[in-house]
Structures are given as structure tokens and as C-alpha cells.
């Protein structure tokens, strides 16, 4: 058993239960449940990993799960050890067992030697001398009898501790336990001072306020039962989360996982992925890989391209650790990683937005339990297959824009001209995916939008607009990101100038004979000397889809007039020259950019 490996030595030193008598008896009370079925479900989990697990009816419909009996000293040592290893709740405490009634676990056990009996007309478990087979057959009766206890029996509740007894039990708390009590009072909204483990005037006042709000006698000192009730309230939000300490030797990480809502899916180095197992939609990702400072910095940037990390949220990176928070209308994610001994390890918690209380509590438990152990994920643990995609990083989807078009620099300040279609209905606009941009000018009549990056940009090339009238059927070329940014550099598509006007005689348009792609819209249209004749418009023309070889460009003269009215100074030429295709390709690449709508 896992328990034996954790505190085996402590158990070996314990006296036999029959030898522990009188005031020396101590039980580690793990938790209490309001129904027998809930207590049985919980106790089975403890019994899998721990020894000396017992269950007792406590009266008023409550069922307690305990470990023992031990001497009080041994009980305290075991409680601390199990809490430190995350095997019992933090609010577990030492009880003397005087309030414990009929024993319901182990099945077939009778009353504890030191406990009071429940009414004699109730039978929560078979008699001690029952045959083993009979015990198994009688097990279903337990739940039926328990239901009667919870519903039909109104047993007088045992008196709570006196003030002096409460002060004595409080004095036995460790400093960390006192800090936890202050933290729970803070969570409940009754305490706002420092979490220091010192019970001064502020803590006493908050205890009094909590007692008054919960119908207890106001003394300023919480009894053992009241502390348990405060802890129950504090942990109620975690019901169904089933936080489980998971040791992943492949990833070299030990951490608490909300196993009630996520389950292991697969390894995709550097990630160990836990998928959602219910409608909540929560996910967990463990991060584990070898790496140095450069790789650590690179991971920080790459993670922010993933769908599980929305754009909005705090980012913080130090020399050997980083935190990333991502928030959008659907999810609220948190990612943490550290670099130690050339090993990068961390985790991501992805949670539905709006469920902040549960997310915060689960995250606190995960952060507190995160422990690095030996090893990192072996890249060979996941085999390559035909489902690989450039839209995935180790099996996690890369965040993709709604749509991407092209644009081009029109001045040395990094001002970008693009089509209005690239910026309409966008929550976010980027240039080259990395630079957030704002619309500083729009011309709805011409379908133009002018963008300014929030970061300083230094273009390698800018547009030189052609003011002279070009010759019909002369060569033209369109530069653009034809496939929405799949290719890292713009593509140059060649064609002919078919007409100096649009199909309806529009003076502000030029008709092209060219097979451009949708992503090319917003890109510059060049003459064969490298000057810009105009900007390529989207495929549709007045609601109609054009033949693939028909394209239109907003005329350079109309662009010059529109941008000049906005105070943007452009470079203009009236010279007709010739530029070799390879030189034109380089010039187009220097000035053409990807514009993405998110």
C-alpha cells in the first residue's frame, strides 16, 4: 500500500488498539459526511491507500471517517505525516472518540469500545459474530437503515466544547493550522488582516462574526466542531473535484489533479495531456522537457500561440520561471513553468470562464502541490502518425485568426494599407501575427483601411505609388499572402492590366486579368517597374462572385487622395521603368505584410 511506504516506521511503533485506553486514545478524524452512502463512497477511497480506516455514526445524520485508534501522540504524528503527503484533508483533526456511535466500517465491525451507542432499535451493520458470507449478504441493508437514521431519527446532538475546552483544543493547533484557519475566515469574508498564525484582536473579531453569522454562541474562540464546519464550508466548492495527488514518473512531476473532472489522455512531448471527462470542460496539461535559457524563453513565446492560452491576461517571465494567464469569453487558463538543472517543468489549468471560485481553489491546490521529481518526458514516448498538422504544437491547437488578408507599408513610420474586409468585425488586428494594430483611417467608399502598429516597425521597403497612366495589357503583378499565412513570405502572382476602369466604368478601379487568391486581397498591385498601381480588392464585386481570372485594384490616384486627406505622406512617382521579376519579388517581399483578424 502507498500508506505503508509513507509512514511505515510510525505504524511499527504504535501500540495495539486494545492496549490504548482512557485519556490516551486519539483518532485522526478525516472527514464527515451527511449520508451513509456518501461516507461509504469516501471511505473506500481512503481504505485503498491507508490502514486503520474506520467509520462511525455520529448522530444527527452525520457519519465520520477516522484512522485509529492510536495514542494521542502517535495520532498527531500520523495526522501531520499524512497531511504533508496530501493523503488526508488539511482540516483533519484529533478526536477522543467519545461522540462516535455505531461503527459502519469495516463492514461487520461493532461499536468502538470507547463510544456511545445509537438507539438499540437501529442496526447499521451486521453483528460482530456474523459469518463472513452473511456480512456480505447483509451489506445492502446498511444503506436502508442509514436512510432511516438520517430521515426518521432526531437524536439529541451532543453538547459542543465549553469555552475552556475550545481554548485548549485551539492551543494545540500548530502555527500552520492557525494560518489555515485565518485563510478560511478570509475566504468566508470575515477576516482581512495578515495571515500570520497569530490570533489577535482582528482574528478574534472575525471568529465572533463568523459564529454570529452561523448561529453559534459568540465567544471569539472556535470549537473543534465549529472549525470543522468552517472547513466544510471552505471545501464545499471542491465537491466533485476529487483532487488526487498524481505522481507522473514519465514527466517527472507530482501534482494534485482534479480527477473528478479530468482524466489522462496521452503524452505528446513536451506535454502530458488530461482531457475533460464531463460537461465542465476543464483540462490540465503538464509540461516537461530538457532545456536551457533560450529554450525556456522560446517555450514562453510558443505557448502564447495556443488556443488554450487566450490573448488577454497577465504575462510574467523571470530568469527561471514564468506565469501566463489567458482569459476570453469561454476559458480562463493559467500556465506556470520553471527551469532548474536544465529541465523545464510546469503545468496549465484550463477552466471555463465564470467559474472563478472553483477554479481559484483548484489552482491553489495544484500550485501548492506541484513538485519536481527526477526525469523529463522522452520525445519517443509519442509515435509520429499521419495526423500531424502545422496547426498543432505537440497535439495542442495553435490559435488561428478568423481570416487573414494582405497589406503593405506606405511610409517609413510603418503605416500599413489594407482592405477594409481585413478589419471589420475583429476583436483584434495583427500585422505579421506578432504586432497588434489599430485602424487609424478608413474609407468605406473605396474599401480601404489604414493600420498603425502599437509596436514601432521599421519597414525594409515602402510603396512608391504610380501617378502616370499605365498602358493597357501591360504586365502587372500582385504580392500577397495567398494562403492566409501558411507560407511565411508573400507570393507574387503575374497578370495583365485589362482595363483602366471597373466593369461599370468606375474611375477609381482598374480591372485586372489575373488569377489571384482570396488572401492576396489588400496586397499591392505593381507595374513592371515596381511602382504601385493600386491595391487588390476582395473577390466579390457588388455581391457577385467574379470569375477566377477577373480581379480589381483600387486605383493609385484614389488611394493617394484618400490617404493624403488623413495626413499620411506617400511616395509618388510618374516614371515608367522595368524591373526584372526576381528583383520585383524581393521588393514586394520587403513591403508586403500579413494582416490578420482575430
XYZ file of C-alpha atoms in Angstrom:
598
model
C 0.000 0.000 0.000
C 1.072 3.557 -0.604
C 0.429 4.350 3.056
C 2.941 1.753 4.204
C 5.686 3.461 2.237
C 4.891 6.874 3.702
C 4.618 6.249 7.416
C 5.524 2.571 7.863
C 8.020 3.365 10.562
C 5.460 5.335 12.537
C 2.973 2.471 12.389
C 5.507 -0.085 13.565
C 5.940 1.901 16.766
C 2.223 2.065 17.563
C 0.746 0.081 20.449
C -2.082 -2.333 19.721
C -5.551 -0.746 19.791
C -6.590 -2.876 22.722
C -3.737 -1.519 24.790
C -4.758 2.119 24.313
C -7.189 3.149 26.983
C -8.537 6.118 28.859
C -7.477 9.628 28.084
C -4.614 8.473 25.834
C -6.921 7.435 22.979
C -6.679 9.520 19.826
C -8.487 9.192 16.500
C -7.479 11.048 13.334
C -10.873 12.341 12.180
C -10.528 12.700 8.414
C -13.924 13.972 7.335
C -17.678 13.807 7.970
C -20.484 13.138 5.505
C -24.243 13.847 5.863
C -25.328 10.443 4.413
C -24.104 6.902 4.839
C -23.811 6.331 1.087
C -21.586 9.394 0.720
C -19.482 8.255 3.683
C -19.117 4.761 2.232
C -18.051 6.143 -1.148
C -15.457 8.362 0.505
C -14.188 5.723 2.902
C -13.474 3.226 0.136
C -11.012 5.689 -1.366
C -9.174 6.082 1.933
C -9.192 2.335 2.623
C -7.445 1.701 -0.689
C -4.340 3.614 0.412
C -4.498 3.748 4.215
C -4.681 1.314 7.119
C -6.737 1.550 10.311
C -9.660 3.214 8.488
C -12.910 3.272 10.463
C -16.370 4.757 10.029
C -18.810 5.717 12.783
C -22.297 7.138 13.015
C -22.029 10.396 14.987
C -25.675 11.286 15.455
C -27.977 13.802 13.732
C -27.395 12.074 10.403
C -23.586 12.599 10.307
C -21.056 9.864 9.562
C -17.367 10.307 10.311
C -14.295 8.695 8.740
C -11.405 8.147 11.125
C -7.997 6.488 11.439
C -7.095 4.700 14.670
C -7.331 4.250 17.485
C -3.811 5.361 18.433
C -2.224 7.090 21.344
C -2.785 10.829 21.067
C 0.905 11.402 20.407
C 1.014 8.810 17.607
C -2.280 10.062 16.192
C -0.851 13.588 15.946
C 2.344 12.314 14.267
C 0.345 10.309 11.733
C -2.019 13.203 11.027
C 0.886 15.540 10.279
C 2.622 12.982 8.065
C -0.495 12.215 6.035
C -1.362 15.888 5.627
C 2.175 16.629 4.465
C 1.833 13.920 1.814
C -1.596 15.132 0.689
C -3.341 11.882 1.689
C -5.920 13.399 4.051
C -7.609 16.839 4.068
C -5.857 19.754 5.729
C -8.711 20.151 8.200
C -8.352 16.627 9.667
C -8.059 16.790 13.457
C -7.545 14.626 16.542
C -10.699 13.441 18.355
C -11.149 11.368 21.505
C -13.978 9.272 20.017
C -16.465 9.934 22.798
C -19.094 11.127 20.333
C -18.730 8.180 17.944
C -21.742 5.884 17.719
C -22.339 2.619 15.860
C -19.461 1.547 13.601
C -20.360 1.077 9.918
C -16.828 0.416 8.606
C -15.160 -2.036 8.305
C -18.289 -3.944 7.333
C -19.094 -6.374 10.097
C -17.488 -4.314 12.877
C -19.390 -3.403 16.051
C -19.314 -0.369 18.285
C -15.997 1.139 19.321
C -15.017 0.314 22.869
C -14.951 3.976 23.816
C -18.040 5.271 22.051
C -21.676 5.761 22.898
C -24.337 3.585 21.281
C -27.040 4.800 18.969
C -30.621 3.739 19.761
C -30.929 -0.042 20.109
C -33.710 -0.356 17.547
C -31.291 0.674 14.757
C -28.851 -1.693 13.075
C -26.316 -0.021 10.827
C -24.122 -3.097 10.356
C -24.287 -6.873 10.945
C -23.319 -8.169 14.361
C -19.650 -8.811 15.154
C -20.074 -12.573 15.360
C -21.839 -12.832 11.997
C -20.381 -15.229 9.480
C -18.336 -13.594 6.657
C -20.801 -14.704 3.997
C -23.682 -13.311 5.996
C -21.895 -9.978 6.273
C -21.679 -9.690 2.517
C -25.318 -10.586 2.063
C -26.418 -8.058 4.684
C -24.392 -5.168 3.245
C -27.280 -3.634 1.241
C -29.300 -3.331 4.458
C -26.799 -0.758 5.723
C -27.919 1.940 3.293
C -31.594 1.285 4.029
C -31.049 1.548 7.771
C -28.896 4.617 7.283
C -31.664 6.308 5.373
C -33.957 5.683 8.313
C -31.375 7.208 10.641
C -30.940 10.319 8.519
C -34.630 10.851 7.932
C -36.572 9.418 10.877
C -34.288 9.805 13.886
C -33.930 13.139 15.607
C -31.174 12.268 18.073
C -30.159 14.965 20.542
C -26.868 16.491 19.488
C -24.005 16.091 21.922
C -23.020 19.368 23.597
C -20.230 21.332 21.980
C -16.994 22.156 23.752
C -17.089 24.657 26.561
C -15.117 27.866 26.136
C -12.282 26.424 28.214
C -12.270 23.207 26.154
C -12.306 25.230 22.929
C -9.362 27.299 24.154
C -7.486 24.094 24.986
C -8.144 22.492 21.597
C -7.201 25.744 19.859
C -3.932 25.912 21.825
C -2.997 22.514 20.393
C -3.102 23.871 16.823
C 0.202 24.374 15.055
C 1.114 27.757 13.595
C 0.384 26.483 10.076
C -3.021 25.251 11.204
C -3.771 28.660 12.671
C -2.772 30.274 9.382
C -5.125 27.916 7.562
C -7.925 28.920 9.921
C -7.275 32.613 9.207
C -7.205 31.869 5.496
C -10.584 30.101 5.692
C -12.052 33.017 7.632
C -10.672 35.339 4.978
C -12.244 33.222 2.236
C -15.570 33.332 4.109
C -15.391 37.137 4.127
C -14.845 37.663 7.850
C -11.093 38.339 8.026
C -8.974 40.864 6.144
C -5.728 41.172 8.122
C -2.418 39.345 7.652
C -2.270 35.546 7.517
C 0.300 35.209 10.298
C -0.979 32.457 12.596
C -1.314 34.929 15.463
C -4.793 35.141 16.949
C -5.049 38.784 17.909
C -7.965 41.174 18.140
C -8.685 41.054 14.396
C -8.801 37.256 14.281
C -10.987 37.089 17.427
C -13.375 39.618 15.929
C -13.631 37.650 12.703
C -14.309 34.435 14.673
C -17.091 36.186 16.578
C -18.616 37.495 13.360
C -18.479 34.023 11.786
C -20.072 32.441 14.865
C -22.889 35.014 14.827
C -23.489 34.522 11.093
C -23.697 30.734 11.517
C -25.928 30.631 14.580
C -23.299 29.688 17.167
C -22.735 31.202 20.586
C -20.420 34.196 20.149
C -17.223 33.606 22.150
C -14.445 34.649 19.775
C -12.940 31.125 20.069
C -13.968 28.427 17.598
C -14.632 24.979 18.994
C -13.349 21.864 17.255
C -16.800 21.319 15.776
C -17.007 24.932 14.561
C -13.573 24.710 12.965
C -14.726 21.561 11.189
C -17.864 23.367 9.976
C -15.796 26.297 8.689
C -13.534 23.826 6.876
C -16.587 22.031 5.453
C -17.893 25.323 4.079
C -14.459 26.145 2.715
C -14.130 22.799 0.950
C -17.738 22.510 -0.248
C -16.829 24.222 -3.512
C -14.414 21.360 -4.235
C -17.122 18.709 -4.049
C -16.833 16.501 -7.098
C -13.347 17.759 -7.974
C -11.714 14.695 -6.360
C -8.322 16.345 -6.079
C -5.826 13.492 -6.289
C -2.071 13.620 -5.827
C -0.688 12.185 -9.073
C 2.932 11.123 -9.470
C 3.864 11.099 -13.167
C 7.286 9.473 -13.330
C 7.432 9.841 -17.120
C 7.052 13.625 -16.837
C 8.980 13.933 -13.577
C 6.114 15.818 -11.899
C 3.968 15.237 -8.835
C 0.851 17.384 -8.558
C -2.761 17.323 -7.419
C -5.132 16.771 -10.342
C -8.923 17.373 -10.225
C -9.553 13.763 -11.218
C -13.297 14.196 -10.826
C -13.421 16.371 -13.940
C -10.299 15.425 -15.965
C -8.640 12.166 -16.952
C -5.338 11.281 -18.599
C -5.454 11.390 -22.389
C -1.960 10.972 -23.842
C 1.656 12.050 -23.930
C 2.625 14.495 -26.682
C 6.107 15.692 -25.585
C 6.670 18.161 -24.080
C 3.084 17.750 -22.823
C 1.154 15.201 -20.771
C -2.473 15.959 -21.579
C -5.518 15.437 -19.352
C -8.828 15.792 -21.165
C -12.225 16.792 -19.819
C -14.414 13.952 -18.581
C -17.672 15.868 -18.092
C -19.644 18.895 -19.251
C -17.482 21.301 -17.234
C -14.831 21.255 -19.969
C -11.795 21.594 -17.693
C -8.387 20.408 -18.924
C -4.893 20.017 -17.477
C -1.575 19.943 -19.314
C 1.722 19.006 -17.675
C 4.886 20.460 -19.247
C 8.151 18.523 -19.152
C 11.243 18.793 -21.355
C 15.012 19.335 -21.197
C 16.087 22.894 -21.961
C 18.308 25.885 -21.343
C 17.541 29.602 -21.031
C 16.960 30.005 -24.781
C 14.581 27.088 -24.964
C 12.796 28.292 -21.840
C 12.278 31.731 -23.396
C 11.121 30.122 -26.634
C 8.560 27.986 -24.806
C 7.191 31.122 -23.131
C 6.535 32.655 -26.575
C 5.237 29.483 -28.234
C 2.716 28.739 -25.513
C 1.055 32.082 -26.125
C 0.139 30.990 -29.660
C -2.013 28.116 -28.359
C -5.801 28.192 -28.231
C -5.728 27.189 -24.559
C -3.992 30.494 -23.737
C -6.178 33.426 -24.870
C -4.502 36.719 -25.722
C -5.826 38.756 -22.789
C -4.285 38.202 -19.377
C -1.133 38.823 -17.371
C 2.259 37.572 -18.560
C 5.305 37.417 -16.325
C 8.698 35.856 -17.095
C 11.777 35.836 -14.916
C 15.132 34.155 -15.350
C 13.957 30.718 -14.276
C 10.155 30.866 -14.037
C 7.157 32.258 -15.883
C 3.396 32.606 -15.437
C 0.849 33.126 -18.193
C -2.820 33.900 -17.637
C -5.243 33.794 -20.538
C -8.847 34.981 -20.427
C -11.567 35.160 -23.050
C -15.347 34.724 -23.015
C -15.015 30.930 -22.919
C -11.971 29.957 -20.864
C -9.683 31.206 -18.104
C -6.325 29.455 -18.187
C -3.201 29.615 -16.055
C 0.236 28.306 -17.021
C 3.280 28.033 -14.784
C 6.760 26.678 -15.561
C 10.214 26.686 -14.000
C 13.725 25.962 -15.226
C 16.020 24.013 -12.904
C 19.071 21.893 -13.723
C 18.368 22.211 -17.458
C 14.867 20.788 -17.026
C 11.697 22.734 -17.854
C 8.620 21.632 -15.928
C 5.234 23.161 -15.290
C 1.513 22.847 -15.863
C -1.529 24.527 -17.399
C -5.034 24.556 -15.927
C -7.736 25.346 -18.465
C -11.108 26.178 -16.870
C -14.433 27.591 -18.082
C -14.612 31.336 -17.585
C -17.062 32.481 -14.922
C -16.456 29.591 -12.516
C -13.853 31.594 -10.612
C -14.310 30.245 -7.096
C -13.772 26.616 -8.024
C -11.013 27.486 -10.482
C -9.179 29.513 -7.849
C -9.405 26.769 -5.226
C -8.311 24.022 -7.630
C -5.452 26.196 -8.870
C -4.280 26.901 -5.307
C -4.156 23.169 -4.592
C -2.268 22.469 -7.822
C 0.279 25.234 -7.198
C 0.838 24.171 -3.596
C 1.314 20.517 -4.533
C 3.445 20.987 -7.682
C 6.697 19.098 -7.104
C 9.551 18.348 -9.452
C 10.837 14.769 -9.383
C 13.531 13.114 -11.442
C 13.189 12.868 -15.238
C 11.583 14.642 -18.191
C 9.301 13.377 -20.947
C 11.095 11.267 -23.537
C 10.229 12.515 -27.064
C 9.993 8.879 -28.161
C 7.030 8.286 -25.831
C 4.671 9.516 -28.594
C 4.913 7.961 -32.061
C 4.512 10.127 -35.177
C 1.452 9.460 -37.324
C -0.368 10.825 -40.359
C -2.474 13.192 -38.244
C 0.358 15.685 -37.761
C -0.654 19.250 -38.550
C 1.034 22.623 -38.788
C -1.934 23.935 -36.779
C -0.857 21.855 -33.787
C 2.056 22.085 -31.376
C 2.559 18.676 -29.758
C -1.119 17.910 -30.178
C -2.394 21.269 -28.874
C -4.212 23.533 -31.296
C -2.490 26.757 -32.294
C -4.737 29.812 -32.032
C -5.898 30.791 -35.528
C -7.308 34.124 -36.809
C -10.832 34.413 -38.193
C -9.402 35.450 -41.538
C -6.168 36.805 -42.975
C -5.553 39.187 -45.872
C -2.578 41.133 -47.152
C -1.395 44.695 -46.696
C 1.683 46.803 -47.446
C 3.808 49.547 -45.930
C 3.142 53.023 -47.306
C 5.675 55.039 -45.272
C 8.783 54.649 -43.136
C 6.720 55.002 -39.957
C 5.313 51.514 -40.583
C 1.824 52.607 -41.671
C 0.025 49.746 -43.433
C -2.672 49.944 -46.119
C -5.078 47.015 -46.437
C -8.614 46.150 -47.471
C -11.491 47.096 -45.192
C -12.574 43.441 -45.273
C -9.492 42.573 -43.187
C -10.504 44.704 -40.206
C -14.297 44.570 -39.990
C -15.820 42.685 -37.005
C -12.428 41.969 -35.436
C -11.723 41.816 -31.721
C -8.037 42.113 -32.507
C -5.984 43.021 -35.594
C -2.374 41.989 -36.072
C 0.400 42.685 -38.556
C 2.563 39.626 -39.223
C 0.643 37.922 -36.350
C 3.031 39.403 -33.780
C 2.130 43.096 -33.733
C -1.235 44.369 -32.525
C -2.535 47.179 -34.702
C -5.263 49.807 -34.692
C -7.281 51.301 -37.554
C -6.247 54.936 -37.907
C -8.141 55.690 -41.136
C -10.867 54.006 -43.141
C -12.515 54.824 -46.436
C -15.761 52.904 -46.782
C -16.369 54.130 -50.328
C -13.054 52.745 -51.565
C -12.881 49.793 -49.139
C -9.569 50.958 -47.633
C -8.232 50.662 -44.091
C -5.015 52.150 -42.746
C -3.347 50.433 -39.772
C -0.800 51.565 -37.238
C 1.110 49.026 -35.175
C 1.227 49.515 -31.423
C 4.874 48.471 -31.605
C 7.403 50.513 -33.578
C 8.007 48.996 -37.022
C 10.878 49.717 -39.399
C 9.913 48.642 -42.933
C 12.604 47.283 -45.246
C 10.642 48.720 -48.167
C 7.681 51.024 -48.782
C 5.273 51.578 -51.674
C 6.046 54.046 -54.423
C 2.691 54.981 -55.974
C 2.458 55.367 -59.771
C 0.703 58.589 -60.810
C 1.233 58.136 -64.567
C -1.387 56.377 -66.677
C -0.277 52.782 -67.383
C -0.592 51.120 -70.766
C -3.448 48.634 -71.329
C -2.375 44.977 -71.469
C 0.876 45.822 -69.760
C 2.302 43.334 -67.266
C 1.224 43.639 -63.636
C 1.912 41.608 -60.508
C 0.104 41.201 -57.180
C 2.012 40.496 -53.967
C 0.095 38.816 -51.132
C -0.244 36.006 -48.652
C -2.295 33.861 -50.990
C -2.936 31.083 -48.453
C -3.626 33.110 -45.323
C -0.143 32.955 -43.870
C 0.528 29.239 -44.375
C 3.604 30.289 -46.320
C 5.988 32.568 -44.411
C 6.623 35.003 -47.274
C 4.282 36.689 -49.787
C 3.644 35.158 -53.187
C 3.947 37.163 -56.431
C 1.194 36.478 -58.992
C 1.592 37.858 -62.532
C -1.146 39.033 -64.907
C -2.251 41.821 -67.247
C -3.917 45.213 -66.905
C -7.246 44.533 -68.653
C -8.940 47.938 -68.251
C -8.336 51.333 -66.650
C -11.862 51.273 -65.176
C -14.194 48.858 -63.428
C -16.928 46.841 -65.116
C -19.374 49.658 -64.520
C -16.945 52.304 -65.674
C -15.717 53.144 -62.142
C -12.835 55.612 -62.396
C -11.397 54.569 -59.015
C -10.904 50.937 -60.122
C -8.644 49.102 -62.544
C -9.667 45.721 -63.930
C -7.040 43.009 -63.979
C -6.666 39.763 -65.848
C -5.065 37.754 -63.054
C -5.742 34.604 -61.033
C -5.218 35.848 -57.510
C -6.311 34.133 -54.285
C -8.571 35.486 -51.550
C -5.615 36.046 -49.190
C -3.990 38.354 -51.770
C -6.719 40.984 -51.250
C -5.244 44.119 -49.681
C -1.887 43.487 -51.329
C -0.084 45.900 -53.679
C -0.525 45.718 -57.468
C 2.761 46.558 -59.241
C 3.541 47.695 -62.762
C 6.549 46.025 -64.383
C 8.811 48.720 -62.988
C 7.903 48.045 -59.316
C 5.661 51.113 -58.805
C 2.280 50.522 -57.119
C -0.720 50.891 -59.451
C -3.218 50.189 -56.712
C -4.445 47.763 -54.031
C -6.140 44.437 -54.855
C -9.783 44.290 -53.727
C -11.562 41.161 -52.398
C -13.102 38.709 -54.835
C -16.701 39.878 -54.678
C -17.974 42.812 -56.712
C -21.339 44.245 -55.613
C -22.356 40.950 -54.029
C -21.378 38.834 -57.030
C -18.550 36.314 -57.204
C -16.223 37.142 -60.092
C -14.677 34.630 -62.480
C -11.304 33.431 -61.162
C -9.336 35.349 -63.786
C -11.016 38.706 -63.053
C -9.649 41.000 -60.387
C -9.876 44.661 -59.439
C -7.496 47.137 -57.889
C -8.339 50.409 -56.171
C -6.573 52.993 -58.346
C -3.377 54.604 -57.016
C -4.766 58.092 -57.645
C -7.818 57.359 -55.433
C -5.563 55.901 -52.718
C -3.290 58.968 -52.784
C -6.274 61.307 -52.366
C -7.796 59.284 -49.511
C -4.586 58.845 -47.509
C -3.438 62.418 -48.065
C -6.715 63.634 -46.550
C -5.781 61.650 -43.443
C -2.381 63.373 -43.219
C -0.382 60.372 -44.439
C 2.528 61.362 -46.662
C 3.179 58.968 -49.556
C 5.993 58.468 -52.048
C 4.789 59.133 -55.617
C 6.435 58.626 -59.000
C 5.437 59.180 -62.644
C 8.372 57.294 -64.127
C 7.829 54.118 -66.137
C 10.754 51.690 -65.802
C 11.414 47.975 -65.998
C 12.338 45.715 -63.072
C 13.371 42.042 -63.504
C 10.920 39.579 -61.855
C 13.445 38.405 -59.263
C 14.163 41.992 -58.210
C 10.442 42.760 -58.087
C 9.884 39.675 -55.936
C 12.429 40.906 -53.391
C 10.995 44.428 -53.365
C 7.445 43.084 -52.917
C 8.553 40.850 -50.029
C 10.097 43.834 -48.217
C 6.870 45.855 -48.172
C 4.033 43.279 -48.111
C 2.677 42.097 -44.752
C 0.134 39.634 -43.404
C -2.926 41.274 -41.819
C -4.975 39.017 -39.521
C -8.407 39.481 -37.975
C -8.959 37.669 -34.644
